[in-house]
């Protein structure tokens, strides 16, 4: 199966899993409810692991095709950071979702009510999110510098003065570092959130992915792009 076909199938399966996430009881008021949150969360994480496993194989087979991402829309490609989503985007999503939910519950919060959702992040959780964001920014910059160094050596490829296979292997390594950071970011955030909050974060992440893709497909169709 080509990666393009795999990706479409993977997206369809993600939609089914997100539907399961939406069925989880809210708020999680007992251990049984928390267990019902944890099961679909683990299912989503396994789904992401499979995506990056197959993507890694595709990259080793044809790294330039993975960077070109013909299975993505023009909009999606314009947002790519090293052939995928920028890891720090996840933190912006957490802050946005938390702010929206907090503002919607502000009256109840003042009355002492708690919902246990992303709008109810504790001070320790917010501190940890900030720490993880700083770490991710540092790693993003380091990987981006590696890609910049690789691009600076483009003359070796154009002039056929260097070992092209070695240059492509270096690009694969850069992509693998970027993908590991993407996956580590998701893992770290899911770990620090409660099961209910993790469900809400993963749903929001998926909806962002689906929304950008849907908008991109419509944009390309209107302009006659493939």
XYZ file of N, CA and C in Angstrom:
678
model
N 0.844 -1.192 0.000
C 0.000 0.000 0.000
C 0.883 1.248 0.000
N 0.579 2.207 -0.868
C 1.327 3.451 -0.902
C 1.019 4.248 0.357
N 1.934 5.161 0.714
C 1.690 5.955 1.914
C 0.460 6.834 1.737
N 0.192 7.256 0.511
C -0.981 8.104 0.264
C -2.264 7.349 0.602
N -2.343 6.089 0.183
C -3.524 5.279 0.503
C -3.571 4.981 1.997
N -2.409 4.687 2.573
C -2.351 4.425 4.010
C -2.859 5.626 4.791
N -2.426 6.830 4.400
C -2.789 8.034 5.138
C -4.294 8.270 5.115
N -4.930 8.054 3.971
C -6.375 8.256 3.892
C -7.107 7.244 4.766
N -6.638 6.001 4.743
C -7.236 4.976 5.596
C -7.018 5.313 7.064
N -5.821 5.780 7.386
C -5.482 6.149 8.758
C -6.385 7.285 9.246
N -6.634 8.272 8.392
C -7.512 9.378 8.755
C -8.941 8.897 9.008
N -9.424 8.020 8.145
C -10.777 7.486 8.315
C -10.900 6.739 9.642
N -9.865 5.981 9.979
C -9.876 5.241 11.243
C -9.805 6.192 12.435
N -9.037 7.294 12.280
C -8.948 8.273 13.359
C -10.309 8.902 13.633
N -11.079 9.129 12.582
C -12.419 9.701 12.761
C -13.296 8.760 13.580
N -13.159 7.461 13.341
C -13.941 6.486 14.100
C -13.524 6.483 15.577
N -12.211 6.584 15.814
C -11.715 6.578 17.193
C -12.155 7.846 17.923
N -12.123 8.978 17.224
C -12.557 10.239 17.832
C -14.039 10.170 18.196
N -14.810 9.480 17.356
C -16.231 9.283 17.673
C -16.358 8.531 19.000
N -15.492 7.545 19.233
C -15.496 6.803 20.489
C -15.105 7.718 21.651
N -14.131 8.604 21.406
C -13.721 9.550 22.442
C -14.895 10.421 22.870
N -15.694 10.814 21.896
C -16.833 11.694 22.180
C -17.903 11.001 23.014
N -17.870 9.660 23.049
C -18.864 8.911 23.814
C -18.475 8.774 25.281
N -17.237 9.159 25.621
C -16.779 9.015 27.004
C -17.587 9.938 27.915
N -17.976 9.455 29.094
C -18.797 10.257 30.015
C -18.071 11.501 30.510
N -18.810 12.591 30.612
C -18.258 13.857 31.116
C -19.249 14.454 32.125
N -18.725 14.885 33.265
C -17.344 14.724 33.727
C -17.075 13.305 34.246
N -15.773 12.998 34.404
C -15.402 11.683 34.938
C -15.508 11.754 36.460
N -16.555 11.194 36.990
C -16.829 11.350 38.424
C -16.423 10.144 39.263
N -16.045 9.049 38.622
C -15.633 7.879 39.392
C -14.590 7.083 38.614
N -14.059 6.031 39.252
C -12.995 5.237 38.634
C -13.461 4.576 37.333
N -14.721 4.156 37.313
C -15.226 3.518 36.095
C -15.237 4.507 34.929
N -15.647 5.728 35.207
C -15.638 6.754 34.165
C -14.214 7.037 33.688
N -13.279 7.104 34.643
C -11.888 7.378 34.272
C -11.320 6.253 33.413
N -11.721 5.028 33.708
C -11.290 3.889 32.902
C -11.857 3.997 31.481
N -13.085 4.481 31.369
C -13.712 4.651 30.065
C -13.038 5.761 29.263
N -12.353 6.658 29.935
C -11.567 7.678 29.254
C -10.214 7.121 28.819
N -9.603 6.340 29.675
C -8.247 5.854 29.409
C -8.185 4.906 28.223
N -9.211 4.074 28.048
C -9.191 3.098 26.959
C -9.123 3.752 25.577
N -10.008 4.694 25.248
C -9.915 5.331 23.934
C -8.666 6.197 23.787
N -8.167 6.766 24.902
C -6.926 7.553 24.831
C -5.784 6.658 24.369
N -5.693 5.467 24.956
C -4.642 4.539 24.549
C -4.818 4.101 23.091
N -6.056 4.019 22.663
C -6.326 3.647 21.275
C -5.824 4.727 20.320
N -6.044 5.990 20.688
C -5.549 7.097 19.867
C -4.029 7.091 19.827
N -3.408 6.895 20.988
C -1.943 6.896 21.042
C -1.364 5.781 20.182
N -1.971 4.605 20.228
C -1.511 3.492 19.394
C -1.672 3.825 17.915
N -2.723 4.541 17.599
C -2.973 4.941 16.215
C -1.888 5.903 15.735
N -1.479 6.821 16.589
C -0.399 7.753 16.234
C 0.928 7.015 16.102
N 1.194 6.072 16.991
C 2.422 5.284 16.896
C 2.504 4.574 15.533
N 1.380 4.012 15.112
C 1.345 3.306 13.829
C 1.605 4.266 12.676
N 1.037 5.458 12.758
C 1.257 6.460 11.705
C 2.743 6.768 11.555
N 3.413 7.039 12.655
C 4.833 7.405 12.570
C 5.710 6.213 12.211
N 5.282 5.015 12.561
C 6.032 3.824 12.150
C 6.010 3.682 10.632
N 4.828 3.796 10.038
C 4.700 3.655 8.589
C 5.344 4.844 7.869
N 5.201 6.022 8.443
C 5.818 7.203 7.838
C 7.333 7.059 7.794
N 7.916 6.487 8.848
C 9.360 6.266 8.892
C 9.805 5.325 7.780
N 9.036 4.275 7.548
C 9.363 3.347 6.461
C 9.272 4.039 5.105
N 8.226 4.868 4.935
C 8.058 5.601 3.677
C 9.212 6.569 3.454
N 9.670 7.209 4.537
C 10.764 8.170 4.428
C 12.064 7.486 4.015
N 12.312 6.323 4.558
C 13.530 5.593 4.200
C 13.487 5.121 2.755
N 12.279 4.922 2.247
C 12.123 4.496 0.857
C 12.218 5.673 -0.115
N 11.622 6.825 0.266
C 11.628 8.011 -0.613
C 11.418 9.255 0.238
N 12.497 9.768 0.802
C 12.414 10.895 1.726
C 11.880 12.154 1.054
N 12.234 12.391 -0.211
C 11.782 13.608 -0.884
C 10.279 13.600 -1.108
N 9.720 12.422 -1.351
C 8.273 12.317 -1.517
C 7.562 12.641 -0.213
N 8.124 12.222 0.916
C 7.518 12.502 2.214
C 7.545 14.001 2.490
N 8.638 14.661 2.105
C 8.699 16.113 2.291
C 7.732 16.822 1.345
N 7.574 16.311 0.133
C 6.650 16.927 -0.826
C 5.201 16.694 -0.427
N 4.947 15.570 0.269
C 3.617 15.235 0.812
C 2.492 15.409 -0.203
N 2.495 14.648 -1.309
C 1.431 14.785 -2.306
C 0.053 14.384 -1.788
N 0.005 13.697 -0.664
C -1.288 13.289 -0.074
C -1.925 14.433 0.725
N -1.193 15.520 0.905
C -1.700 16.662 1.663
C -2.253 17.728 0.727
N -3.096 18.582 1.249
C -3.626 19.700 0.472
C -2.601 20.834 0.464
N -2.846 21.825 -0.398
C -1.941 22.975 -0.456
C -1.875 23.686 0.888
N -3.018 23.804 1.545
C -3.052 24.462 2.849
C -2.235 23.687 3.868
N -2.419 22.379 3.905
C -1.673 21.555 4.861
C -0.174 21.688 4.640
N 0.254 21.650 3.370
C 1.686 21.770 3.080
C 2.237 23.130 3.493
N 1.407 24.180 3.362
C 1.869 25.518 3.738
C 2.108 25.625 5.244
N 1.464 24.752 6.017
C 1.587 24.772 7.474
C 2.633 23.778 7.997
N 3.213 22.988 7.103
C 4.166 21.960 7.534
C 5.453 22.553 8.094
N 5.943 21.892 9.121
C 7.272 22.150 9.673
C 8.012 20.821 9.610
N 8.986 20.722 8.733
C 9.740 19.479 8.528
C 8.786 18.306 8.302
N 7.965 18.436 7.264
C 7.075 17.361 6.803
C 6.043 16.929 7.842
N 5.542 17.884 8.607
C 4.509 17.554 9.588
C 4.121 18.787 10.386
N 3.310 18.578 11.424
C 2.859 19.706 12.235
C 3.944 20.136 13.208
N 3.966 21.428 13.497
C 4.949 21.982 14.436
C 4.575 21.558 15.857
N 5.487 20.914 16.589
C 5.168 20.409 17.933
C 4.589 21.454 18.882
N 5.104 22.677 18.850
C 4.608 23.695 19.778
C 3.161 24.088 19.500
N 2.620 23.684 18.352
C 1.201 23.931 18.070
C 0.322 23.288 19.138
N 0.757 22.145 19.654
C -0.032 21.426 20.666
C -0.213 22.269 21.930
N 0.794 23.036 22.290
C 0.696 23.863 23.493
C -0.257 25.043 23.266
N -0.186 25.622 22.079
C -1.119 26.702 21.759
C -2.562 26.186 21.812
N -2.746 24.944 21.359
C -4.082 24.347 21.378
C -4.564 24.157 22.816
N -3.674 23.691 23.692
C -4.019 23.508 25.102
C -4.451 24.837 25.717
N -3.661 25.871 25.483
C -3.981 27.186 26.062
C -5.307 27.720 25.519
N -5.534 27.540 24.213
C -6.757 28.042 23.596
C -7.984 27.331 24.150
N -7.941 25.991 24.166
C -9.068 25.212 24.677
C -9.315 25.503 26.152
N -8.244 25.622 26.926
C -8.376 25.894 28.354
C -9.030 27.258 28.583
N -8.610 28.254 27.813
C -9.159 29.604 27.955
C -10.639 29.650 27.604
N -11.004 28.992 26.501
C -12.402 28.987 26.062
C -13.301 28.330 27.119
N -12.863 27.174 27.621
C -13.673 26.461 28.607
C -13.716 27.204 29.939
N -12.596 27.792 30.337
C -12.574 28.538 31.598
C -13.554 29.703 31.546
N -13.533 30.447 30.440
C -14.435 31.596 30.305
C -15.898 31.165 30.271
N -16.162 30.000 29.666
C -17.554 29.534 29.595
C -18.065 29.070 30.952
N -17.127 28.703 31.864
C -17.528 28.206 33.193
C -17.301 29.226 34.302
N -16.901 30.442 33.940
C -16.443 31.387 34.956
C -17.445 31.606 36.081
N -18.728 31.683 35.765
C -19.739 31.910 36.814
C -19.785 30.722 37.769
N -19.792 29.511 37.197
C -19.831 28.306 38.039
C -18.563 28.178 38.873
N -17.416 28.541 38.272
C -16.148 28.449 38.997
C -16.166 29.368 40.205
N -16.724 30.571 40.026
C -16.821 31.520 41.143
C -17.723 30.983 42.250
N -18.632 30.079 41.879
C -19.524 29.459 42.866
C -18.902 28.209 43.477
N -17.680 27.887 43.058
C -16.985 26.743 43.631
C -17.185 25.442 42.890
N -17.845 25.481 41.734
C -18.067 24.258 40.950
C -16.858 23.960 40.077
N -16.607 22.666 39.840
C -15.497 22.239 38.993
C -15.993 21.205 37.993
N -15.480 21.300 36.758
C -15.895 20.378 35.706
C -14.824 19.332 35.397
N -13.593 19.589 35.823
C -12.519 18.632 35.574
C -12.059 18.598 34.133
N -12.437 19.602 33.333
C -12.043 19.617 31.918
C -10.786 20.463 31.724
N -10.456 20.785 30.468
C -9.258 21.567 30.185
C -9.358 22.991 30.736
N -10.560 23.442 30.999
C -10.726 24.749 31.617
C -10.440 24.730 33.101
N -10.147 23.556 33.637
C -9.942 23.377 35.073
C -8.518 22.885 35.353
N -7.550 23.323 34.548
C -6.160 22.938 34.761
C -5.654 23.510 36.082
N -4.912 22.713 36.821
C -4.377 23.165 38.102
C -3.134 24.023 37.875
N -2.721 24.803 38.874
C -1.488 25.594 38.753
C -0.278 24.726 38.413
N -0.191 23.535 39.012
C 0.927 22.636 38.718
C 0.890 22.172 37.267
N -0.307 21.896 36.759
C -0.422 21.479 35.361
C -0.011 22.609 34.421
N -0.453 23.818 34.704
C -0.105 24.962 33.862
C 1.406 25.221 33.888
N 2.009 25.067 35.070
C 3.460 25.235 35.170
C 4.181 24.190 34.335
N 3.705 22.957 34.389
C 4.344 21.876 33.641
C 4.156 22.060 32.136
N 2.977 22.538 31.730
C 2.742 22.813 30.312
C 3.737 23.858 29.816
N 3.955 24.895 30.626
C 4.902 25.945 30.261
C 6.317 25.399 30.151
N 6.709 24.545 31.071
C 8.051 23.948 31.045
C 8.232 23.081 29.797
N 7.230 22.280 29.500
C 7.305 21.413 28.321
C 7.366 22.235 27.038
N 6.634 23.346 27.012
C 6.652 24.207 25.841
C 8.056 24.777 25.611
N 8.696 25.226 26.671
C 10.054 25.766 26.552
C 11.024 24.700 26.042
N 10.877 23.480 26.559
C 11.735 22.386 26.111
C 11.503 22.073 24.631
N 10.232 22.083 24.224
C 9.893 21.787 22.834
C 10.435 22.863 21.893
N 10.337 24.128 22.315
C 10.868 25.224 21.494
C 12.369 25.040 21.283
N 13.074 24.682 22.358
C 14.523 24.461 22.267
C 14.838 23.333 21.284
N 14.105 22.232 21.377
C 14.349 21.095 20.487
C 13.957 21.417 19.059
N 12.845 22.139 18.888
C 12.437 22.580 17.542
C 13.556 23.373 16.877
N 14.113 24.328 17.621
C 15.158 25.187 17.066
C 16.394 24.387 16.681
N 16.748 23.408 17.516
C 17.931 22.590 17.236
C 17.733 21.770 15.961
N 16.541 21.198 15.801
C 16.253 20.397 14.603
C 16.198 21.292 13.364
N 15.588 22.485 13.515
C 15.514 23.427 12.399
C 16.914 23.847 11.957
N 17.826 23.997 12.915
C 19.213 24.348 12.583
C 19.873 23.228 11.783
N 19.562 21.989 12.144
C 20.120 20.852 11.404
C 19.625 20.854 9.959
N 18.334 21.153 9.784
C 17.784 21.216 8.429
C 18.420 22.366 7.652
N 18.639 23.475 8.315
C 19.270 24.624 7.664
C 20.683 24.264 7.192
N 21.435 23.562 8.036
C 22.786 23.127 7.657
C 22.720 22.186 6.461
N 21.730 21.295 6.467
C 21.564 20.357 5.351
C 21.269 21.120 4.063
N 20.403 22.119 4.145
C 20.048 22.911 2.965
C 21.228 23.742 2.466
N 22.088 24.182 3.397
C 23.268 24.947 2.996
C 24.202 24.123 2.123
N 24.080 22.796 2.230
C 24.927 21.923 1.419
C 24.278 21.535 0.100
N 23.252 22.282 -0.316
C 22.546 21.944 -1.563
C 23.463 21.952 -2.768
N 24.508 22.766 -2.734
C 25.430 22.835 -3.882
C 26.102 21.497 -4.133
N 26.276 20.703 -3.065
C 26.882 19.377 -3.232
C 25.983 18.476 -4.064
N 24.654 18.642 -3.876
C 23.706 17.825 -4.639
C 23.643 18.310 -6.075
N 23.539 19.636 -6.250
C 23.416 20.206 -7.589
C 24.653 19.909 -8.429
N 25.827 20.040 -7.806
C 27.063 19.812 -8.539
C 27.495 18.364 -8.567
N 26.695 17.498 -7.918
C 27.016 16.071 -7.860
C 28.421 15.836 -7.316
N 28.831 16.711 -6.383
C 30.172 16.588 -5.822
C 30.179 15.700 -4.574
N 29.025 15.499 -4.010
C 28.957 14.727 -2.779
C 28.236 13.406 -2.966
N 28.149 12.658 -1.885
C 27.440 11.384 -1.881
C 25.954 11.671 -1.674
N 25.163 11.564 -2.738
C 23.743 11.905 -2.658
C 23.012 10.992 -1.680
N 23.348 9.709 -1.692
C 22.684 8.779 -0.780
C 22.907 9.181 0.675
N 24.126 9.607 0.983
C 24.436 10.044 2.341
C 23.630 11.286 2.704
N 23.505 12.215 1.733
C 22.723 13.434 1.980
C 21.259 13.083 2.261
N 20.704 12.120 1.529
C 19.316 11.731 1.741
C 19.148 11.037 3.090
N 20.161 10.247 3.489
C 20.099 9.584 4.790
C 20.115 10.614 5.923
N 20.864 11.678 5.736
C 20.898 12.750 6.734
C 19.529 13.422 6.844
N 18.851 13.582 5.704
C 17.521 14.198 5.715
C 16.512 13.289 6.416
N 16.652 11.992 6.213
C 15.787 11.028 6.905
C 15.980 11.154 8.416
N 17.224 11.276 8.856
C 17.511 11.400 10.282
C 16.891 12.665 10.869
N 16.926 13.761 10.106
C 16.327 15.008 10.574
C 14.821 14.842 10.722
N 14.195 14.212 9.742
C 12.752 13.976 9.813
C 12.404 13.092 11.005
N 13.206 12.056 11.252
C 12.928 11.163 12.374
C 13.009 11.918 13.705
N 13.950 12.841 13.820
C 14.040 13.648 15.038
C 12.797 14.520 15.201
N 12.337 15.101 14.098
C 11.139 15.948 14.146
C 9.915 15.127 14.527
N 9.783 13.941 13.947
C 8.622 13.097 14.250
C 8.675 12.579 15.692
N 9.871 12.283 16.183
C 9.996 11.848 17.576
C 9.587 12.970 18.522
N 9.934 14.201 18.165
C 9.537 15.336 18.996
C 8.029 15.523 18.956
N 7.424 15.331 17.789
C 5.958 15.435 17.687
C 5.281 14.405 18.595
N 5.759 13.171 18.535
C 5.142 12.110 19.325
C 5.419 12.318 20.813
N 6.633 12.744 21.139
C 6.970 12.982 22.546
C 6.119 14.093 23.133
N 5.826 15.102 22.323
C 4.991 16.213 22.781
C 3.595 15.715 23.161
N 3.016 14.877 22.306
C 1.689 14.324 22.595
C 1.740 13.465 23.858
N 2.761 12.617 23.957
C 2.898 11.735 25.121
C 2.996 12.545 26.418
N 3.842 13.578 26.399
C 4.040 14.382 27.610
C 2.759 15.084 28.046
N 2.020 15.614 27.078
C 0.796 16.324 27.417
C -0.280 15.369 27.933
N -0.422 14.230 27.286
C -1.416 13.243 27.731
C -1.079 12.750 29.136
N 0.217 12.627 29.419
C 0.651 12.140 30.728
C 0.324 13.129 31.843
N 0.475 14.424 31.579
C 0.251 15.397 32.653
C -1.228 15.750 32.839
N -2.053 15.434 31.833
C -3.485 15.714 31.926
C -4.214 14.571 32.616
N -5.371 14.857 33.159
C -6.226 13.795 33.676
C -6.811 13.037 32.482
N -7.350 11.837 32.687
C -7.934 11.097 31.559
C -8.992 11.907 30.806
N -9.858 12.618 31.544
C -10.892 13.421 30.882
C -10.259 14.554 30.070
N -9.271 15.216 30.637
C -8.601 16.306 29.926
C -7.850 15.784 28.701
N -7.259 14.595 28.831
C -6.543 14.000 27.705
C -7.501 13.710 26.550
N -8.693 13.214 26.892
C -9.716 12.965 25.870
C -10.051 14.264 25.147
N -10.261 15.331 25.906
C -10.630 16.610 25.303
C -9.503 17.168 24.432
N -8.262 17.017 24.880
C -7.102 17.475 24.104
C -6.982 16.712 22.784
N -7.130 15.396 22.842
C -7.001 14.579 21.631
C -8.148 14.847 20.657
N -9.339 15.093 21.177
C -10.474 15.442 20.320
C -10.200 16.778 19.622
N -9.746 17.762 20.389
C -9.459 19.083 19.819
C -8.358 18.994 18.770
N -7.335 18.174 19.040
C -6.231 17.997 18.091
C -6.732 17.393 16.775
N -7.580 16.375 16.904
C -8.127 15.715 15.720
C -9.035 16.654 14.937
N -9.857 17.417 15.634
C -10.755 18.352 14.956
C -9.967 19.424 14.210
N -8.836 19.843 14.786
C -7.971 20.804 14.092
C -7.419 20.184 12.813
N -6.972 18.939 12.915
C -6.456 18.222 11.750
C -7.526 18.071 10.675
N -8.716 17.627 11.091
C -9.810 17.437 10.134
C -10.237 18.757 9.509
N -10.317 19.800 10.331
C -10.782 21.092 9.838
C -9.845 21.686 8.808
N -8.545 21.624 9.088
C -7.563 22.155 8.135
C -7.604 21.360 6.836
N -7.728 20.048 6.960
C -7.771 19.219 5.743
C -9.037 19.515 4.933
N -10.172 19.631 5.587
C -11.429 19.915 4.894
C -11.366 21.265 4.176
N -10.848 22.271 4.867
C -10.718 23.596 4.267
C -9.749 23.543 3.095
N -8.669 22.783 3.259
C -7.677 22.662 2.187
C -8.221 21.972 0.948
N -9.027 20.934 1.158
C -9.635 20.226 0.031
C -10.561 21.154 -0.738
N -11.381 21.908 -0.012
C -12.289 22.856 -0.667
C -11.517 23.922 -1.424
N -10.445 24.404 -0.831
C -9.609 25.439 -1.460
C -9.006 24.917 -2.763
N -8.475 23.694 -2.744
C -7.846 23.127 -3.933
C -8.875 22.855 -5.027
N -10.044 22.392 -4.632
C -11.101 22.128 -5.633
C -11.538 23.406 -6.330
N -11.673 24.481 -5.581
C -12.104 25.757 -6.150
C -11.090 26.297 -7.157
N -9.834 25.958 -6.945
C -8.783 26.457 -7.811
C -8.267 25.421 -8.795
N -8.945 24.287 -8.825
C -8.598 23.255 -9.806
C -7.286 22.568 -9.538
N -6.795 22.617 -8.264
C -5.557 21.932 -7.924
C -5.829 20.467 -7.715
N -4.832 19.621 -7.986
C -5.015 18.170 -7.776
C -5.125 17.829 -6.306
